[in-house]
Coordinates of C-alpha atoms in Angstrom, one line a residue:
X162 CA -137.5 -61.4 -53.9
X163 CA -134.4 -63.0 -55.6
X164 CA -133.5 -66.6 -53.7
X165 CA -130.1 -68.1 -53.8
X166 CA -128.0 -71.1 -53.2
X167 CA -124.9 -71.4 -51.4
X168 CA -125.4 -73.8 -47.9
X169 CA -128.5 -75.0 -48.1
X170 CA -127.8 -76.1 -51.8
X171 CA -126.8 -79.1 -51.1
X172 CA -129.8 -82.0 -50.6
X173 CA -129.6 -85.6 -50.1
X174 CA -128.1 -87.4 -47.0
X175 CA -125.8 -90.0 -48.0
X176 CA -127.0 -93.6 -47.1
X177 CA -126.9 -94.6 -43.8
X178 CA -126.9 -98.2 -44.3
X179 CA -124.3 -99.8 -46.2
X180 CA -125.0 -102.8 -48.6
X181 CA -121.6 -105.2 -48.8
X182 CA -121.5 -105.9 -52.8
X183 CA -118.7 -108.2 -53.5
X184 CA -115.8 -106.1 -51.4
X185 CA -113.6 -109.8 -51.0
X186 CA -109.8 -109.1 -52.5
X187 CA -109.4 -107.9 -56.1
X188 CA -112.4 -108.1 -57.6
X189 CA -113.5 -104.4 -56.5
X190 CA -116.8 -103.6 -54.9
X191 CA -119.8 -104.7 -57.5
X192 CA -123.3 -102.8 -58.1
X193 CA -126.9 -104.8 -58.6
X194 CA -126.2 -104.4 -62.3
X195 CA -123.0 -106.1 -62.1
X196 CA -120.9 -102.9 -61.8
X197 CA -117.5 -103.1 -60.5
X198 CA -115.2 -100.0 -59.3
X199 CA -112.1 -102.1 -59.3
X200 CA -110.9 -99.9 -56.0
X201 CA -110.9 -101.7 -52.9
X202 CA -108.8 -100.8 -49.5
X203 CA -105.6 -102.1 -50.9
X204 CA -105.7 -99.9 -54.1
X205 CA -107.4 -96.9 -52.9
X206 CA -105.7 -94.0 -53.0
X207 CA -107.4 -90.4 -51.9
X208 CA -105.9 -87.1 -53.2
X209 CA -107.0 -84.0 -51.3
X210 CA -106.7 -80.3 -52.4
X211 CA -106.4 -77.3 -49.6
X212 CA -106.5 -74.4 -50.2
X213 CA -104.5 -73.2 -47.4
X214 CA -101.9 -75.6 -45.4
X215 CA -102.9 -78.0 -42.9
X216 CA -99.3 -77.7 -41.0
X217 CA -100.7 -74.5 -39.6
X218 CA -103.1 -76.1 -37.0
X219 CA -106.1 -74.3 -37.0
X220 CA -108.3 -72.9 -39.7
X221 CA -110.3 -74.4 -42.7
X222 CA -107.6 -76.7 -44.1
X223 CA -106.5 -78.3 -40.9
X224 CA -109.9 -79.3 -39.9
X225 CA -110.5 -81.0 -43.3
X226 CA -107.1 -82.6 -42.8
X227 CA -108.0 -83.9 -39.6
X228 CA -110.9 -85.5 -41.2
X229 CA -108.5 -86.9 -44.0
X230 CA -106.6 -88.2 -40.6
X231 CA -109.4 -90.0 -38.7
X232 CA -110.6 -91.4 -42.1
X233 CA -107.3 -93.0 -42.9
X234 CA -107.2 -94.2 -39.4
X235 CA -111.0 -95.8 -39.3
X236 CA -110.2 -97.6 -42.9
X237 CA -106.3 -98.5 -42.0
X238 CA -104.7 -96.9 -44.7
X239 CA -101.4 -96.4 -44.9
X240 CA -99.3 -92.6 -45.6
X241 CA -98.8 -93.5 -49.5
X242 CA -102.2 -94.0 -50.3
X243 CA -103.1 -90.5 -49.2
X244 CA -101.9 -87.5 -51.5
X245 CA -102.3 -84.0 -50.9
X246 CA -102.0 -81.1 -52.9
X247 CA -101.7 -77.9 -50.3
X248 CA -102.0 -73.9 -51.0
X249 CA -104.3 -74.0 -54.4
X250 CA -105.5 -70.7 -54.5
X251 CA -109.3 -71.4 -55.5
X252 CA -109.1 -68.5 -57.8
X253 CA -106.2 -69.8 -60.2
X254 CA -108.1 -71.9 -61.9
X255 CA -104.4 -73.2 -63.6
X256 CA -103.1 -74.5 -60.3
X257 CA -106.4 -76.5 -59.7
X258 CA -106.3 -78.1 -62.4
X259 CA -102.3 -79.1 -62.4
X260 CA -103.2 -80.3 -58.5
X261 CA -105.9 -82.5 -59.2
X262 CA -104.6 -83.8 -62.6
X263 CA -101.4 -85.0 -60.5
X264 CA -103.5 -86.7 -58.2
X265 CA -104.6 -88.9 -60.6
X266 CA -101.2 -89.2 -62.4
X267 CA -100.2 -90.3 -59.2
X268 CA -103.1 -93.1 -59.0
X269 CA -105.4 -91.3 -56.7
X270 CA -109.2 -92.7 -57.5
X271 CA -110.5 -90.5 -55.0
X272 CA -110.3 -86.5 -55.2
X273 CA -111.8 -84.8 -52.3
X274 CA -111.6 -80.8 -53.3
X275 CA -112.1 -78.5 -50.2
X276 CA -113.1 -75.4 -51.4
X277 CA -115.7 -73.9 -53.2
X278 CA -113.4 -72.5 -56.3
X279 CA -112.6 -76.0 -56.9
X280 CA -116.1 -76.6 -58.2
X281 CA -115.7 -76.1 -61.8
X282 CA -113.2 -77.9 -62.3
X283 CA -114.0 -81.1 -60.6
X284 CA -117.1 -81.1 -62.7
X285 CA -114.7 -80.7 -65.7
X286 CA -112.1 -83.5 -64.7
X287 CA -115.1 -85.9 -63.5
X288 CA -116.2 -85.9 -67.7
X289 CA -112.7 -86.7 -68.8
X290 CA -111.8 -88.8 -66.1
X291 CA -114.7 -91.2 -65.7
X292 CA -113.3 -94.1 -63.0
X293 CA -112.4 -90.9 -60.7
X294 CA -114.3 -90.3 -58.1
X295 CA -114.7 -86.6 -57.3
X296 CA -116.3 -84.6 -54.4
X297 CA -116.3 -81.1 -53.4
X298 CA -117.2 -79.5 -50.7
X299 CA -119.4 -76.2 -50.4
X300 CA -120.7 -76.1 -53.8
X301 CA -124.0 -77.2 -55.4
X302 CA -122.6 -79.4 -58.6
X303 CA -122.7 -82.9 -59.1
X304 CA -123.7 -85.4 -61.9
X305 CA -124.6 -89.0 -60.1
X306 CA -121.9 -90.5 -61.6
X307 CA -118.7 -89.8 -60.0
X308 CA -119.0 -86.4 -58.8
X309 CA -120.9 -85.1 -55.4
X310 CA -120.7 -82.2 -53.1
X311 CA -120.6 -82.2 -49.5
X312 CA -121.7 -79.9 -46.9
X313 CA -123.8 -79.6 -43.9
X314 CA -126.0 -77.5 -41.7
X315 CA -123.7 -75.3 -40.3
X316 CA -126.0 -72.9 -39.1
X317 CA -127.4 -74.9 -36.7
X318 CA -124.2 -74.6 -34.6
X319 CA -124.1 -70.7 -35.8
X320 CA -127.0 -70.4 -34.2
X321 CA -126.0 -71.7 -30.8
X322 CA -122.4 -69.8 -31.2
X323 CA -124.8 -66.6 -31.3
X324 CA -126.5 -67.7 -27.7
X325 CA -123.2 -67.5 -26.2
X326 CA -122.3 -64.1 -27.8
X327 CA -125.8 -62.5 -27.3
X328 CA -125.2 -63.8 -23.7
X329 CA -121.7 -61.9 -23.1
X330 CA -121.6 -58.6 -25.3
X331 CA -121.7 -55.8 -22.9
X332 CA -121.7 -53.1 -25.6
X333 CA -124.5 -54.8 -27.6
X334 CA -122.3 -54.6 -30.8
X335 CA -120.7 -58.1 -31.7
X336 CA -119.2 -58.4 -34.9
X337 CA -118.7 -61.0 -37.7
X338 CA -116.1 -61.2 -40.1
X339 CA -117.1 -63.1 -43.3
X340 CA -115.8 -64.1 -46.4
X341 CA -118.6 -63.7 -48.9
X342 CA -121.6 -61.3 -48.6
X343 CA -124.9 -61.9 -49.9
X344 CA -124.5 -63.3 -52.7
X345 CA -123.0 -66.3 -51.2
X346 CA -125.9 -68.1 -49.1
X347 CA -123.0 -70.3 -47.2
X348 CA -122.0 -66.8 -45.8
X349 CA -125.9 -65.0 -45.3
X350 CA -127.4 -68.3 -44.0
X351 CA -124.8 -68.4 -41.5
X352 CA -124.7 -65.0 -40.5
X353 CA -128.3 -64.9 -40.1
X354 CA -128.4 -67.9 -38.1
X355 CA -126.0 -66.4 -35.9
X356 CA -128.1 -63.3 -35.6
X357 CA -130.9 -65.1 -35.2
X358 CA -129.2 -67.1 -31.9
X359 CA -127.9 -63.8 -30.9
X360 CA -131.5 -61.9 -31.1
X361 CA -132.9 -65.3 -29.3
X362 CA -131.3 -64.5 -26.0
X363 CA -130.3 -60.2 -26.5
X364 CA -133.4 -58.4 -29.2
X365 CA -131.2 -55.2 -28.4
X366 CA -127.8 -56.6 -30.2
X367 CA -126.3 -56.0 -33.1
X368 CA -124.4 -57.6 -35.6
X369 CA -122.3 -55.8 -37.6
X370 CA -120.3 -57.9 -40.8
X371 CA -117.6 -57.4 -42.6
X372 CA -116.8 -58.7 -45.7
X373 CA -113.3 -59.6 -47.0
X374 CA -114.4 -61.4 -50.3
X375 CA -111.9 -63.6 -50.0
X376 CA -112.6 -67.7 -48.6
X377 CA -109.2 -67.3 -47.6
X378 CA -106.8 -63.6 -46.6
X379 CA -104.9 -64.1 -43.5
X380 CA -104.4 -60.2 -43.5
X381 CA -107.6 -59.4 -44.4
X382 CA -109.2 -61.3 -41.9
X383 CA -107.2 -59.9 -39.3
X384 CA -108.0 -56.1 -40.5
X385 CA -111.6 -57.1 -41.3
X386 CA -111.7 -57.5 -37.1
X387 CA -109.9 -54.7 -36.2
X388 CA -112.3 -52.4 -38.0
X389 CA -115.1 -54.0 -36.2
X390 CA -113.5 -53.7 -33.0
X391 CA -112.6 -49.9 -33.5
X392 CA -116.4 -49.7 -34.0
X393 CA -117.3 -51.0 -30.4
X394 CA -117.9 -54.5 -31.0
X395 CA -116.5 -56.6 -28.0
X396 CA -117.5 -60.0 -29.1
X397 CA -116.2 -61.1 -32.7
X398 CA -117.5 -63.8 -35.0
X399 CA -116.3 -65.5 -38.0
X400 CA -117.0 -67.2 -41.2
X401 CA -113.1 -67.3 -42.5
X402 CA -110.0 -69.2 -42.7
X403 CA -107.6 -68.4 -40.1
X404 CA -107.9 -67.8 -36.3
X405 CA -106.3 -64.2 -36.9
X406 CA -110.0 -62.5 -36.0
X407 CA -109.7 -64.5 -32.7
X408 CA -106.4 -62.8 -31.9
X409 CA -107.4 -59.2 -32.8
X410 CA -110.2 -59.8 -30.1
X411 CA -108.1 -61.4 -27.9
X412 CA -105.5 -58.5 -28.1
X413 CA -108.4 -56.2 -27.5
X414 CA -109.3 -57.8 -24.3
X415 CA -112.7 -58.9 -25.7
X416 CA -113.9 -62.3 -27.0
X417 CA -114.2 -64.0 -30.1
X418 CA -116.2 -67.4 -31.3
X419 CA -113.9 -69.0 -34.0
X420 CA -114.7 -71.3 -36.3
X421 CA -113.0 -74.7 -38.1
X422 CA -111.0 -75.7 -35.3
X423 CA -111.0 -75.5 -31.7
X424 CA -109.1 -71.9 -31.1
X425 CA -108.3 -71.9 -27.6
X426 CA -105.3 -73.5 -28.4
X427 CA -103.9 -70.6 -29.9
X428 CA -105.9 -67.8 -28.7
X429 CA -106.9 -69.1 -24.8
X430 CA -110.2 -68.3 -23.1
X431 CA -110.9 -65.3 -24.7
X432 CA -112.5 -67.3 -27.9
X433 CA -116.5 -68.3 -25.7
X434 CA -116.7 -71.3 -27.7
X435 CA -115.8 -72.0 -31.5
X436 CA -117.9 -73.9 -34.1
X437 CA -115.9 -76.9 -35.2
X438 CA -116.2 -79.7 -38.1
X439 CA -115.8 -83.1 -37.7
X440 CA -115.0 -83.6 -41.2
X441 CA -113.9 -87.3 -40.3
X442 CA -117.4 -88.4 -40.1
X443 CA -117.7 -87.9 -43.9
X444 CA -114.9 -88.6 -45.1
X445 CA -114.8 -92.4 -43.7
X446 CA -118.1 -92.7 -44.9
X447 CA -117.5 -91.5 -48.6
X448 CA -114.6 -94.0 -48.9
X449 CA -116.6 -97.2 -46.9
X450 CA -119.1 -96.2 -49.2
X451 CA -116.6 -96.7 -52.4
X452 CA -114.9 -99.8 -51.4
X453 CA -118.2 -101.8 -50.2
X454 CA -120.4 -100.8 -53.1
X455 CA -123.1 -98.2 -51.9
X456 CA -121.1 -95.9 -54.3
X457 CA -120.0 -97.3 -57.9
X458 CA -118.4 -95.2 -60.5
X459 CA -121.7 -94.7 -63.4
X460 CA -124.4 -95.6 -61.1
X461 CA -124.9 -93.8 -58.1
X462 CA -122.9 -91.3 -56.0
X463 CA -124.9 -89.2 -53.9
X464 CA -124.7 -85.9 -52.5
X465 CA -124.5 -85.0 -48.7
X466 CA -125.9 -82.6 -46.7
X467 CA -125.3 -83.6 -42.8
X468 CA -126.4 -82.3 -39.4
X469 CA -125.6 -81.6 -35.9
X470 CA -127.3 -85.2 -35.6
X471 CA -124.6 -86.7 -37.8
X472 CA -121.9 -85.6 -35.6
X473 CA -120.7 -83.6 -38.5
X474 CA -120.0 -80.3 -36.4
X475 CA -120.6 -78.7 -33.0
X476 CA -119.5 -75.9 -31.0
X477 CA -116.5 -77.1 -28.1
X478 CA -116.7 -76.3 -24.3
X479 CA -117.6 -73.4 -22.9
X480 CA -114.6 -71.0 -22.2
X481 CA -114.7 -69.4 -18.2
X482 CA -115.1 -66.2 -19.9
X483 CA -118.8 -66.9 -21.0
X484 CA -122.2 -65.3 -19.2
X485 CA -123.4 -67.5 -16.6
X486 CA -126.2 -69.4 -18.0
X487 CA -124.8 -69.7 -21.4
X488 CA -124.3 -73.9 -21.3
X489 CA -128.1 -74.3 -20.6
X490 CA -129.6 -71.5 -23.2
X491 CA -127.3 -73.5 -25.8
X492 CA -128.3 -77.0 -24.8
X493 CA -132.1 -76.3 -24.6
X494 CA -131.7 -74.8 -28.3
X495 CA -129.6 -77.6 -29.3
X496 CA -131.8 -80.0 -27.7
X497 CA -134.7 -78.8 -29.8
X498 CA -132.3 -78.9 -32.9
X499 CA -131.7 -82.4 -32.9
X500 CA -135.1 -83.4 -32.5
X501 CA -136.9 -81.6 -35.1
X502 CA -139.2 -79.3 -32.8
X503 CA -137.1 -76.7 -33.8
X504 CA -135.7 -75.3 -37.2
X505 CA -133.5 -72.2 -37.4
X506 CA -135.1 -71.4 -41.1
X507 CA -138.5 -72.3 -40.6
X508 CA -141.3 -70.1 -40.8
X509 CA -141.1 -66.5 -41.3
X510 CA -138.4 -63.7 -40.1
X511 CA -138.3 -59.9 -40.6
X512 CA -135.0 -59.0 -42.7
X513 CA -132.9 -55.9 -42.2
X514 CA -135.0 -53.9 -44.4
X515 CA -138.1 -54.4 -42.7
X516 CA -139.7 -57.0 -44.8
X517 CA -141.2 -60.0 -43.7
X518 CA -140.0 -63.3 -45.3
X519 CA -141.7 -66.5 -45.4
X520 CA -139.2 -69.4 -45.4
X521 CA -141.3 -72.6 -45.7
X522 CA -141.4 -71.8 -49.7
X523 CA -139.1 -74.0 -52.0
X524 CA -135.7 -72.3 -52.4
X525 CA -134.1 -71.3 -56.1
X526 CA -130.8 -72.4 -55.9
X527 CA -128.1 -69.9 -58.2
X528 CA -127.8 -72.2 -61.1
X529 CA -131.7 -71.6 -61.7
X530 CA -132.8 -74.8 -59.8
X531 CA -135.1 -75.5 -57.3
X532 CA -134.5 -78.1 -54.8
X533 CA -136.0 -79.1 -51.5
X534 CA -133.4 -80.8 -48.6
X535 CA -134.9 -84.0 -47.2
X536 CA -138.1 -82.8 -47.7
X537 CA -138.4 -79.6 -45.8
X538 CA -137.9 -76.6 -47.5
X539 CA -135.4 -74.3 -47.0
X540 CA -135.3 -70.9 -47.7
X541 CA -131.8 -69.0 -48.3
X542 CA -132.8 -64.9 -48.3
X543 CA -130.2 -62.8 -49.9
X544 CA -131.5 -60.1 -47.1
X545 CA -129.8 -60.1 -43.7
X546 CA -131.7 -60.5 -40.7
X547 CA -133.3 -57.8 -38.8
X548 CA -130.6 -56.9 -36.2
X549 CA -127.6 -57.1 -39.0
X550 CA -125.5 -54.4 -40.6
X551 CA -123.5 -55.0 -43.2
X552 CA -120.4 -52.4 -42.6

């Protein structure tokens, strides 16, 4: 069976020590080979590309910008030496390159790139533009030099998002509106780990996905949901930009789990619980990791791939509208999560077709590598799960 890439692509956990190299004044942070990045924190200057804008307060760009937020807080940077380039369509592969090229006109040393169609051409810019640091989030490309990727384990919280909706679906239809299909193993792996929560707590539920093919289609998100609705799902899950399949649910009088952000704010109690990044936990520790050495330009810059145990993400309180018993399902799975005795994709799993996959095999990544993620091996499946339809 064919194996892809997509989230669990990604492989090495950045350092969690850091090792001081020479961070006093100008002289820039220095490696054991004598190495120096010339950026320390009164030089520094980050440049971040959205794709959507951050101003709208929820949704995929706010949460990164949130992270850009804490990390200029935790580093005590001022406004000027953060830049950002908001509303680069990750398709135009003209207006990617214009954003991040007047990043680094305007001095920026440090590009983080939020989307996955922004991969290409960070690997591009990092060649011509060597004392840049560059690093993407979602995608599987890097060169050790000064260009990483970023991502995490997302699916762990999916997984506990599907408790709650397992718990609360009264039809036993629960739908899931996501931007990529199979192809994309950011999207399957996190639909199937949903399922799999879902089937953990309700074997007789269903999980029907639709696909918008778009990481970011405020419209079509929105009419992605109301199809699944019209169908009979009463609970409605996400892997998109904006909170508009939260309000279609809402306006239903059903429920929804969001995603990104925290969408109660927008949508009320109707959204059980939403699985939310703390993208501020990476980005501080990319930029400490710049300015005091762990990370010089030509010598090593490392990928990350963090976990529910990093703080990277979690799923927010419980709304009043979830089944009674919901908190403790999720925190015995959780629980088991963070200390190893359990692994959503470890082991073997019957997929919608009735075949029966092993997952404890080394996984072939889509740019023909294999790869293993802190040792264990994942697998990604380009099937869906047993109790998922693909609409």
């Amino acid at each position: 069976m064919k194996r892809f890439l997509a989230l669990v692509c990604s492989i090495a956990v950045m350092a969690t020590l850091l090792v001081g190299c020479g961070n006093g004044g100008d002289q820039g942070s220095t490696s054991e080979g004598g190495e120096t990045s010339g950026i320390t924190a009164e030089n520094v200057k980050v440049g971040v590309i959205h794709i959507g804008d951050p101003a709208t307060g929820s949704g995929y760009s706010y949460t990164h910008d949130q992270g850009i937020v804490a990390m200029q807080k935790n580093l005590g940077l001022k406004d000027t030496q953060i830049i950002r380039k908001n509303n680069i369509d990750d398709a135009d592969a003209t207006a990617i390159e214009n954003a991040m090229r007047e990043c680094i006109e305007e001095g920026c040393n440090i590009i983080f790139a939020t989307s996955w169609g922004y991969m290409d051409t960070c690997a591009a810019l990092a060649e011509e533009y060597p004392n840049v640091f560059f690093s993407h989030a979602t995608g599987y490309q890097s060169n050790g030099k000064n260009f990483n990727h970023y991502f995490g384990r997302i699916y762990q919280a999916r997984y506990l998002a599907g408790i709650a909706a397992g718990m609360k679906t009264e039809t036993n239809k629960i739908g899931y509106v996501s931007a990529m299909g199979s192809e994309n193993g950011e999207c399957t792996s996190g639909v199937n780990a949903f399922a799999m929560g879902v089937a953990s707590v309700n074997p007789d539920a269903v999980v029907e996905v639709k696909v918008t093919n778009n990481w970011y289609d405020p419209e079509g998100e929105g009419q992605a949901a109301q199809a699944l609705l019209d169908s009979g799902c009463d609970v409605i899950a996400q892997h998109c930009d904006t909170n508009n399949p939260m309000i279609a649910a809402r306006d239903e009088g059903v429920w929804g789990v969001g995603y990104n952000s925290d969408m109660t704010a927008e949508v009320g109690d109707a959204v059980l619980t939403s699985v939310v990044w703390n993208w501020g936990a990476y980005y501080t520790q990319a930029v400490k990791n710049v300015l005091d050495g762990t990370w010089v330009i030509g010598s090593k810059v490392e990928d990350y791939f963090g976990s529910m145990s990093d703080d990277l993400f979690r799923c927010t309180a419980l709304s009043a509208q979830a089944a009674e018993g919901t908190q403790e399902a999720m925190d015995i799975a959780a629980a088991a999560i963070k200390d190893g005795s359990f692994d959503v994709f470890t082991g073997t799993y019957t997929d919608a077709d009735g075949n029966v996959i092993g997952c404890d095999g080394v996984m072939e990544c889509n740019d023909g590598k294999t790869m293993e993620v802190d040792g264990v091996n994942y697998a990604a499946i380009t099937s869906y799960y047993k109790n998922v339809v693909v609409k």
